[in-house]
Amino acid sequence: MPSARTPARLPTPHTTLTTRHGRRLRFFLGDSLEIMAALPRGSVSAIVTSPPYNLGIDYRTYDDALPRDRYLEWTGRWIAAARDVLDATGSLFLHVGAKPTDPWTAIDVALAARAHLELQNTIHWIKSVAIDRDAAGAAALDRDLAVGHYKPINSPRFVNDCHEFIFHFTRDGRTPLDRRAIGVPYQDASNIGRWQTSGSNLRCRGNTWFIPYDTIQNRVKDRPHPATFPPRVPEYCFKLHGLERVALALDPFLGLGSTAVAAARLGLNFVGVELDEHYLAEAVARTRGALEGADGMSAPMLPY
């Protein structure tokens, strides 16, 4: 698909919030394709998003049950628009889920992006994990461990689905990353000096990220959107890309605003787009709470 496009005028944001360091978080109510078409070419450093999966999820506004060919054609169009707004070393972190009876969804979405961007990393977001004591090795567990949350699958055909994909796309597959920004300590301190790139007691986390959902007491009240992710997921993405290189962050499918919450915590300039006014209001409220330190999962914003 050609990258040329007719310039459009960016509409007035639905809401604008400002961090104490002067960063702006702008929220737009509307179609993400139209908003991305109005953003300056090459103005976005990092996109973290989770588009509708076309799995028949009960969203308030969007039809999540399109014919597969129409859904993938739309996917290609929004990814092409995302490519146009990314800068030369920009990152698109694309979170996609699936369901056991439709396991190709995430792979099909990744393939739809292939004509527009390079797949640089494939990350697995682990929502729940079980570790046998005998397999833990240096971790020295005193018992078998099962942590995290998942939706049980009651079927003789399928195992419980405890992970989702995060595809990391870039323009040419050569974007440098801040690998130790989300690093983990070495289990064995003797390994610190073994590797030329170690530099400190941190190693690259790798492509498996265990990030559990917070326990919720009321599904309707605490998670009123049918498909969302914890703010730590986009936090990890932004940090991995390199916070000092994020001039502007974007989520074209904002939902309840977890990406905006992460951007607020990290002190980033941000643009979020949401088609549903109710979800957008929830996203703005959560982000405002994070800025005010009232979000239950908040951490200090980091100036840079």
mmCIF file of C-alpha atoms in Angstrom:
data_model
loop_
_atom_site.group_PDB
_atom_site.id
_atom_site.type_symbol
_atom_site.label_atom_id
_atom_site.label_comp_id
_atom_site.label_asym_id
_atom_site.label_seq_id
_atom_site.Cartn_x
_atom_site.Cartn_y
_atom_site.Cartn_z
ATOM 1 C CA MET A 1 0.000 0.000 0.000
ATOM 2 C CA PRO A 2 1.534 3.397 -0.935
ATOM 3 C CA SER A 3 2.524 5.634 1.950
ATOM 4 C CA ALA A 4 1.358 8.900 0.368
ATOM 5 C CA ARG A 5 -1.653 10.448 2.012
ATOM 6 C CA THR A 6 -3.632 13.658 1.885
ATOM 7 C CA PRO A 7 -2.882 15.883 4.894
ATOM 8 C CA ALA A 8 -5.818 16.283 7.257
ATOM 9 C CA ARG A 9 -6.471 18.646 10.116
ATOM 10 C CA LEU A 10 -6.182 17.190 13.601
ATOM 11 C CA PRO A 11 -9.489 17.724 15.422
ATOM 12 C CA THR A 12 -9.724 19.283 18.852
ATOM 13 C CA PRO A 13 -9.039 16.663 21.529
ATOM 14 C CA HIS A 14 -11.963 15.462 23.618
ATOM 15 C CA THR A 15 -9.764 15.928 26.723
ATOM 16 C CA THR A 16 -6.213 17.089 27.386
ATOM 17 C CA LEU A 17 -4.369 16.324 30.629
ATOM 18 C CA THR A 18 -0.999 17.789 31.564
ATOM 19 C CA THR A 19 1.624 16.189 33.793
ATOM 20 C CA ARG A 20 3.519 18.161 36.394
ATOM 21 C CA HIS A 21 6.505 18.100 34.006
ATOM 22 C CA GLY A 22 4.490 19.710 31.214
ATOM 23 C CA ARG A 23 3.819 16.567 29.178
ATOM 24 C CA ARG A 24 0.469 16.477 27.386
ATOM 25 C CA LEU A 25 -1.878 13.517 27.225
ATOM 26 C CA ARG A 26 -4.473 14.122 24.514
ATOM 27 C CA PHE A 27 -7.596 11.975 24.166
ATOM 28 C CA PHE A 28 -9.576 11.864 20.913
ATOM 29 C CA LEU A 29 -13.081 10.488 20.430
ATOM 30 C CA GLY A 30 -13.315 9.089 16.923
ATOM 31 C CA ASP A 31 -11.952 6.711 14.305
ATOM 32 C CA SER A 32 -8.282 5.867 14.730
ATOM 33 C CA LEU A 33 -7.651 5.877 10.969
ATOM 34 C CA GLU A 34 -8.898 9.451 10.725
ATOM 35 C CA ILE A 35 -6.882 10.636 13.722
ATOM 36 C CA MET A 36 -3.677 8.936 12.534
ATOM 37 C CA ALA A 37 -4.157 10.473 9.078
ATOM 38 C CA ALA A 38 -4.136 13.901 10.751
ATOM 39 C CA LEU A 39 -0.995 13.328 12.828
ATOM 40 C CA PRO A 40 2.263 14.593 11.291
ATOM 41 C CA ARG A 41 4.206 11.915 9.432
ATOM 42 C CA GLY A 42 7.024 10.500 11.568
ATOM 43 C CA SER A 43 5.824 12.238 14.729
ATOM 44 C CA VAL A 44 5.262 9.128 16.887
ATOM 45 C CA SER A 45 8.067 7.220 18.602
ATOM 46 C CA ALA A 46 6.185 4.283 20.107
ATOM 47 C CA ILE A 47 2.734 2.773 19.627
ATOM 48 C CA VAL A 48 1.347 0.302 22.144
ATOM 49 C CA THR A 49 -2.111 -0.965 21.326
ATOM 50 C CA SER A 50 -4.570 -3.825 21.400
ATOM 51 C CA PRO A 51 -7.078 -3.601 18.543
ATOM 52 C CA PRO A 52 -10.380 -5.480 18.453
ATOM 53 C CA TYR A 53 -9.598 -9.170 17.855
ATOM 54 C CA ASN A 54 -12.692 -9.952 15.742
ATOM 55 C CA LEU A 55 -13.612 -12.759 18.120
ATOM 56 C CA GLY A 56 -17.198 -11.650 18.756
ATOM 57 C CA ILE A 57 -16.339 -9.754 21.942
ATOM 58 C CA ASP A 58 -19.248 -7.696 23.240
ATOM 59 C CA TYR A 59 -17.948 -4.147 22.826
ATOM 60 C CA ARG A 60 -20.391 -1.289 23.299
ATOM 61 C CA THR A 61 -19.878 0.366 19.902
ATOM 62 C CA TYR A 62 -17.660 -1.698 17.600
ATOM 63 C CA ASP A 63 -18.829 -4.736 15.583
ATOM 64 C CA ASP A 64 -16.328 -7.434 16.583
ATOM 65 C CA ALA A 65 -17.653 -10.089 14.226
ATOM 66 C CA LEU A 66 -16.661 -8.943 10.744
ATOM 67 C CA PRO A 67 -15.981 -11.460 7.962
ATOM 68 C CA ARG A 68 -12.315 -12.463 8.316
ATOM 69 C CA ASP A 69 -11.244 -10.964 4.976
ATOM 70 C CA ARG A 70 -12.821 -7.601 5.835
ATOM 71 C CA TYR A 71 -11.231 -7.613 9.282
ATOM 72 C CA LEU A 72 -7.764 -8.346 7.900
ATOM 73 C CA GLU A 73 -8.175 -5.713 5.162
ATOM 74 C CA TRP A 74 -9.031 -3.176 7.887
ATOM 75 C CA THR A 75 -6.060 -4.414 9.923
ATOM 76 C CA GLY A 76 -3.737 -3.749 7.006
ATOM 77 C CA ARG A 77 -5.142 -0.234 6.603
ATOM 78 C CA TRP A 78 -4.656 0.800 10.225
ATOM 79 C CA ILE A 79 -1.164 -0.715 10.358
ATOM 80 C CA ALA A 80 -0.223 1.206 7.214
ATOM 81 C CA ALA A 81 -1.494 4.376 8.890
ATOM 82 C CA ALA A 82 0.521 3.516 12.007
ATOM 83 C CA ARG A 83 3.636 3.018 9.873
ATOM 84 C CA ASP A 84 3.193 6.478 8.366
ATOM 85 C CA VAL A 85 3.154 8.221 11.754
ATOM 86 C CA LEU A 86 6.108 6.244 13.195
ATOM 87 C CA ASP A 87 9.518 7.882 13.119
ATOM 88 C CA ALA A 88 12.519 6.146 11.529
ATOM 89 C CA THR A 89 13.290 4.051 14.626
ATOM 90 C CA GLY A 90 9.752 3.857 15.983
ATOM 91 C CA SER A 91 8.178 0.765 17.532
ATOM 92 C CA LEU A 92 4.690 -0.697 17.224
ATOM 93 C CA PHE A 93 3.915 -3.082 20.076
ATOM 94 C CA LEU A 94 0.804 -4.920 18.921
ATOM 95 C CA HIS A 95 -1.011 -6.973 21.554
ATOM 96 C CA VAL A 96 -3.334 -9.615 20.107
ATOM 97 C CA GLY A 97 -5.294 -12.383 21.764
ATOM 98 C CA ALA A 98 -7.096 -15.408 20.373
ATOM 99 C CA LYS A 99 -9.444 -18.142 21.533
ATOM 100 C CA PRO A 100 -9.083 -21.926 21.348
ATOM 101 C CA THR A 101 -11.718 -22.321 18.657
ATOM 102 C CA ASP A 102 -10.091 -19.573 16.539
ATOM 103 C CA PRO A 103 -6.343 -19.976 17.168
ATOM 104 C CA TRP A 104 -5.140 -18.265 13.983
ATOM 105 C CA THR A 105 -6.352 -14.771 14.862
ATOM 106 C CA ALA A 106 -3.082 -13.465 16.296
ATOM 107 C CA ILE A 107 -0.989 -15.013 13.506
ATOM 108 C CA ASP A 108 -3.311 -13.639 10.824
ATOM 109 C CA VAL A 109 -3.008 -10.144 12.315
ATOM 110 C CA ALA A 110 0.789 -10.415 12.384
ATOM 111 C CA LEU A 111 0.809 -11.525 8.750
ATOM 112 C CA ALA A 112 -1.417 -8.569 7.805
ATOM 113 C CA ALA A 113 1.343 -6.296 9.130
ATOM 114 C CA ARG A 114 4.052 -8.016 7.100
ATOM 115 C CA ALA A 115 3.487 -5.852 4.013
ATOM 116 C CA HIS A 116 4.072 -2.686 6.017
ATOM 117 C CA LEU A 117 6.547 -3.327 8.856
ATOM 118 C CA GLU A 118 9.248 -5.761 9.958
ATOM 119 C CA LEU A 119 8.595 -8.143 12.839
ATOM 120 C CA GLN A 120 11.556 -7.462 15.153
ATOM 121 C CA ASN A 121 10.496 -9.361 18.302
ATOM 122 C CA THR A 122 7.696 -11.686 19.375
ATOM 123 C CA ILE A 123 6.885 -11.347 23.076
ATOM 124 C CA HIS A 124 4.669 -13.647 25.102
ATOM 125 C CA TRP A 125 2.612 -11.967 27.819
ATOM 126 C CA ILE A 126 2.209 -14.659 30.477
ATOM 127 C CA LYS A 127 -0.894 -14.092 32.608
ATOM 128 C CA SER A 128 -0.581 -17.202 34.738
ATOM 129 C CA VAL A 129 2.222 -19.696 35.277
ATOM 130 C CA ALA A 130 2.804 -22.893 37.232
ATOM 131 C CA ILE A 131 6.349 -23.773 38.369
ATOM 132 C CA ASP A 132 7.192 -27.164 39.827
ATOM 133 C CA ARG A 133 9.418 -27.001 42.871
ATOM 134 C CA ASP A 134 11.798 -29.569 41.400
ATOM 135 C CA ALA A 135 12.254 -27.487 38.243
ATOM 136 C CA ALA A 136 12.919 -24.171 40.018
ATOM 137 C CA GLY A 137 16.634 -24.813 40.508
ATOM 138 C CA ALA A 138 18.410 -21.844 42.094
ATOM 139 C CA ALA A 139 15.071 -20.245 42.948
ATOM 140 C CA ALA A 140 14.802 -22.808 45.777
ATOM 141 C CA LEU A 141 11.037 -22.878 46.118
ATOM 142 C CA ASP A 142 9.623 -24.588 49.195
ATOM 143 C CA ARG A 143 6.560 -25.817 47.250
ATOM 144 C CA ASP A 144 5.049 -25.962 43.779
ATOM 145 C CA LEU A 145 3.964 -22.480 42.708
ATOM 146 C CA ALA A 146 0.964 -21.353 40.639
ATOM 147 C CA VAL A 147 0.476 -17.600 40.267
ATOM 148 C CA GLY A 148 -1.587 -15.275 38.139
ATOM 149 C CA HIS A 149 -5.112 -15.301 36.769
ATOM 150 C CA TYR A 150 -6.730 -16.948 33.765
ATOM 151 C CA LYS A 151 -10.201 -17.779 32.536
ATOM 152 C CA PRO A 152 -10.691 -21.547 32.931
ATOM 153 C CA ILE A 153 -11.558 -23.453 29.773
ATOM 154 C CA ASN A 154 -14.029 -26.237 30.416
ATOM 155 C CA SER A 155 -13.347 -28.462 27.435
ATOM 156 C CA PRO A 156 -11.756 -31.877 26.887
ATOM 157 C CA ARG A 157 -10.057 -30.486 23.754
ATOM 158 C CA PHE A 158 -8.166 -27.425 24.987
ATOM 159 C CA VAL A 159 -5.758 -26.467 27.744
ATOM 160 C CA ASN A 160 -6.255 -23.219 29.678
ATOM 161 C CA ASP A 161 -5.039 -20.206 27.716
ATOM 162 C CA CYS A 162 -2.521 -18.418 29.935
ATOM 163 C CA HIS A 163 -0.676 -16.182 27.449
ATOM 164 C CA GLU A 164 -1.172 -13.662 24.659
ATOM 165 C CA PHE A 165 1.120 -12.296 21.949
ATOM 166 C CA ILE A 166 2.801 -8.902 21.807
ATOM 167 C CA PHE A 167 4.302 -8.431 18.333
ATOM 168 C CA HIS A 168 7.040 -5.798 18.134
ATOM 169 C CA PHE A 169 7.138 -4.223 14.670
ATOM 170 C CA THR A 170 9.579 -1.624 13.352
ATOM 171 C CA ARG A 171 10.331 -0.104 9.970
ATOM 172 C CA ASP A 172 13.444 -2.135 9.178
ATOM 173 C CA GLY A 173 13.935 -4.527 12.103
ATOM 174 C CA ARG A 174 16.955 -2.559 13.316
ATOM 175 C CA THR A 175 15.535 -0.351 16.075
ATOM 176 C CA PRO A 176 17.866 -0.327 19.117
ATOM 177 C CA LEU A 177 16.237 -1.203 22.426
ATOM 178 C CA ASP A 178 16.949 -0.451 26.088
ATOM 179 C CA ARG A 179 17.019 -4.149 26.985
ATOM 180 C CA ARG A 180 17.963 -3.748 30.650
ATOM 181 C CA ALA A 181 15.330 -1.068 31.326
ATOM 182 C CA ILE A 182 13.054 -3.976 32.216
ATOM 183 C CA GLY A 183 15.937 -6.263 33.157
ATOM 184 C CA VAL A 184 15.954 -8.892 35.886
ATOM 185 C CA PRO A 185 18.754 -9.716 38.347
ATOM 186 C CA TYR A 186 21.046 -12.641 37.632
ATOM 187 C CA GLN A 187 20.161 -15.677 39.727
ATOM 188 C CA ASP A 188 23.867 -16.484 40.006
ATOM 189 C CA ALA A 189 26.051 -13.460 40.793
ATOM 190 C CA SER A 190 29.036 -15.151 39.135
ATOM 191 C CA ASN A 191 27.323 -14.554 35.775
ATOM 192 C CA ILE A 192 27.501 -10.760 36.152
ATOM 193 C CA GLY A 193 31.068 -10.487 34.905
ATOM 194 C CA ARG A 194 30.819 -13.351 32.449
ATOM 195 C CA TRP A 195 29.121 -11.346 29.707
ATOM 196 C CA GLN A 196 30.656 -8.263 28.115
ATOM 197 C CA THR A 197 27.283 -6.505 28.029
ATOM 198 C CA SER A 198 26.280 -7.255 31.627
ATOM 199 C CA GLY A 199 27.416 -3.932 33.099
ATOM 200 C CA SER A 200 25.319 -4.407 36.209
ATOM 201 C CA ASN A 201 23.402 -7.092 38.045
ATOM 202 C CA LEU A 202 20.693 -7.052 35.384
ATOM 203 C CA ARG A 203 20.137 -9.205 32.340
ATOM 204 C CA CYS A 204 17.664 -8.889 29.500
ATOM 205 C CA ARG A 205 14.227 -10.118 30.591
ATOM 206 C CA GLY A 206 13.751 -11.929 27.308
ATOM 207 C CA ASN A 207 10.532 -12.420 25.396
ATOM 208 C CA THR A 208 8.391 -13.952 28.171
ATOM 209 C CA TRP A 209 6.809 -11.365 30.461
ATOM 210 C CA PHE A 210 4.873 -12.590 33.491
ATOM 211 C CA ILE A 211 2.405 -9.800 34.243
ATOM 212 C CA PRO A 212 -0.703 -10.936 36.134
ATOM 213 C CA TYR A 213 -3.971 -9.081 36.256
ATOM 214 C CA ASP A 214 -4.792 -7.417 39.558
ATOM 215 C CA THR A 215 -7.436 -9.328 41.501
ATOM 216 C CA ILE A 216 -10.819 -7.661 41.021
ATOM 217 C CA GLN A 217 -13.854 -7.869 43.262
ATOM 218 C CA ASN A 218 -16.487 -6.785 40.744
ATOM 219 C CA ARG A 219 -16.107 -7.498 37.023
ATOM 220 C CA VAL A 220 -18.559 -4.792 35.931
ATOM 221 C CA LYS A 221 -17.250 -2.096 38.260
ATOM 222 C CA ASP A 222 -13.510 -2.833 38.229
ATOM 223 C CA ARG A 223 -13.097 -3.923 34.596
ATOM 224 C CA PRO A 224 -16.039 -2.549 32.576
ATOM 225 C CA HIS A 225 -14.271 -3.218 29.251
ATOM 226 C CA PRO A 226 -14.379 -6.819 27.969
ATOM 227 C CA ALA A 227 -10.759 -6.865 26.741
ATOM 228 C CA THR A 228 -8.091 -4.866 28.524
ATOM 229 C CA PHE A 229 -4.559 -5.337 29.835
ATOM 230 C CA PRO A 230 -2.700 -4.174 32.967
ATOM 231 C CA PRO A 231 -0.804 -0.854 32.674
ATOM 232 C CA ARG A 232 2.440 -2.725 33.364
ATOM 233 C CA VAL A 233 2.231 -4.247 29.863
ATOM 234 C CA PRO A 234 2.576 -0.884 28.043
ATOM 235 C CA GLU A 235 5.028 0.303 30.728
ATOM 236 C CA TYR A 236 7.350 -2.563 29.822
ATOM 237 C CA CYS A 237 6.915 -1.783 26.109
ATOM 238 C CA PHE A 238 7.765 1.904 26.483
ATOM 239 C CA LYS A 239 10.751 1.172 28.716
ATOM 240 C CA LEU A 240 12.031 -1.482 26.328
ATOM 241 C CA HIS A 241 11.807 0.949 23.422
ATOM 242 C CA GLY A 242 13.769 3.492 25.488
ATOM 243 C CA LEU A 243 12.028 6.277 27.398
ATOM 244 C CA GLU A 244 14.558 8.902 26.356
ATOM 245 C CA ARG A 245 13.582 8.280 22.712
ATOM 246 C CA VAL A 246 9.818 8.552 23.189
ATOM 247 C CA ALA A 247 8.914 12.022 21.931
ATOM 248 C CA LEU A 248 5.269 10.991 21.485
ATOM 249 C CA ALA A 249 3.452 7.768 22.408
ATOM 250 C CA LEU A 250 0.222 6.608 20.781
ATOM 251 C CA ASP A 251 -2.570 4.105 21.365
ATOM 252 C CA PRO A 252 -5.112 4.164 18.492
ATOM 253 C CA PHE A 253 -7.449 1.698 20.281
ATOM 254 C CA LEU A 254 -7.464 3.102 23.784
ATOM 255 C CA GLY A 255 -10.196 1.090 25.512
ATOM 256 C CA LEU A 256 -10.053 1.748 29.255
ATOM 257 C CA GLY A 257 -6.769 3.601 28.894
ATOM 258 C CA SER A 258 -4.085 1.294 30.317
ATOM 259 C CA THR A 259 -1.587 2.709 27.802
ATOM 260 C CA ALA A 260 -2.507 6.247 28.840
ATOM 261 C CA VAL A 261 -2.058 5.309 32.512
ATOM 262 C CA ALA A 262 1.402 3.952 31.690
ATOM 263 C CA ALA A 263 2.295 7.099 29.743
ATOM 264 C CA ALA A 264 1.118 9.256 32.666
ATOM 265 C CA ARG A 265 3.237 7.301 35.140
ATOM 266 C CA LEU A 266 6.289 7.562 32.916
ATOM 267 C CA GLY A 267 5.851 11.245 32.073
ATOM 268 C CA LEU A 268 5.366 10.809 28.315
ATOM 269 C CA ASN A 269 3.581 12.919 25.739
ATOM 270 C CA PHE A 270 0.671 10.786 24.592
ATOM 271 C CA VAL A 271 -2.202 10.549 22.120
ATOM 272 C CA GLY A 272 -5.045 8.098 22.658
ATOM 273 C CA VAL A 273 -7.988 7.405 20.345
ATOM 274 C CA GLU A 274 -11.222 5.645 21.275
ATOM 275 C CA LEU A 275 -14.429 5.146 19.292
ATOM 276 C CA ASP A 276 -16.709 4.653 22.306
ATOM 277 C CA GLU A 277 -17.443 7.702 24.480
ATOM 278 C CA HIS A 278 -18.116 5.615 27.609
ATOM 279 C CA TYR A 279 -14.771 3.808 27.381
ATOM 280 C CA LEU A 280 -13.012 7.101 26.654
ATOM 281 C CA ALA A 281 -14.489 8.670 29.791
ATOM 282 C CA GLU A 282 -13.237 5.694 31.829
ATOM 283 C CA ALA A 283 -9.787 6.038 30.259
ATOM 284 C CA VAL A 284 -9.595 9.742 31.063
ATOM 285 C CA ALA A 285 -10.719 9.130 34.654
ATOM 286 C CA ARG A 286 -8.130 6.381 35.169
ATOM 287 C CA THR A 287 -5.379 8.540 33.685
ATOM 288 C CA ARG A 288 -6.359 11.523 35.799
ATOM 289 C CA GLY A 289 -6.267 9.260 38.832
ATOM 290 C CA ALA A 290 -2.773 8.077 37.894
ATOM 291 C CA LEU A 291 -1.588 11.675 37.545
ATOM 292 C CA GLU A 292 -3.034 12.479 40.946
ATOM 293 C CA GLY A 293 -1.520 9.358 42.488
ATOM 294 C CA ALA A 294 -4.957 7.882 43.124
ATOM 295 C CA ASP A 295 -4.687 4.924 40.756
ATOM 296 C CA GLY A 296 -4.423 1.734 42.762
ATOM 297 C CA MET A 297 -1.621 0.450 40.562
ATOM 298 C CA SER A 298 0.270 3.723 40.169
ATOM 299 C CA ALA A 299 3.975 4.310 40.516
ATOM 300 C CA PRO A 300 5.879 7.622 40.614
ATOM 301 C CA MET A 301 6.152 9.416 37.273
ATOM 302 C CA LEU A 302 9.714 9.549 36.048
ATOM 303 C CA PRO A 303 11.013 12.916 34.803
ATOM 304 C CA TYR A 304 13.704 12.840 32.130
#
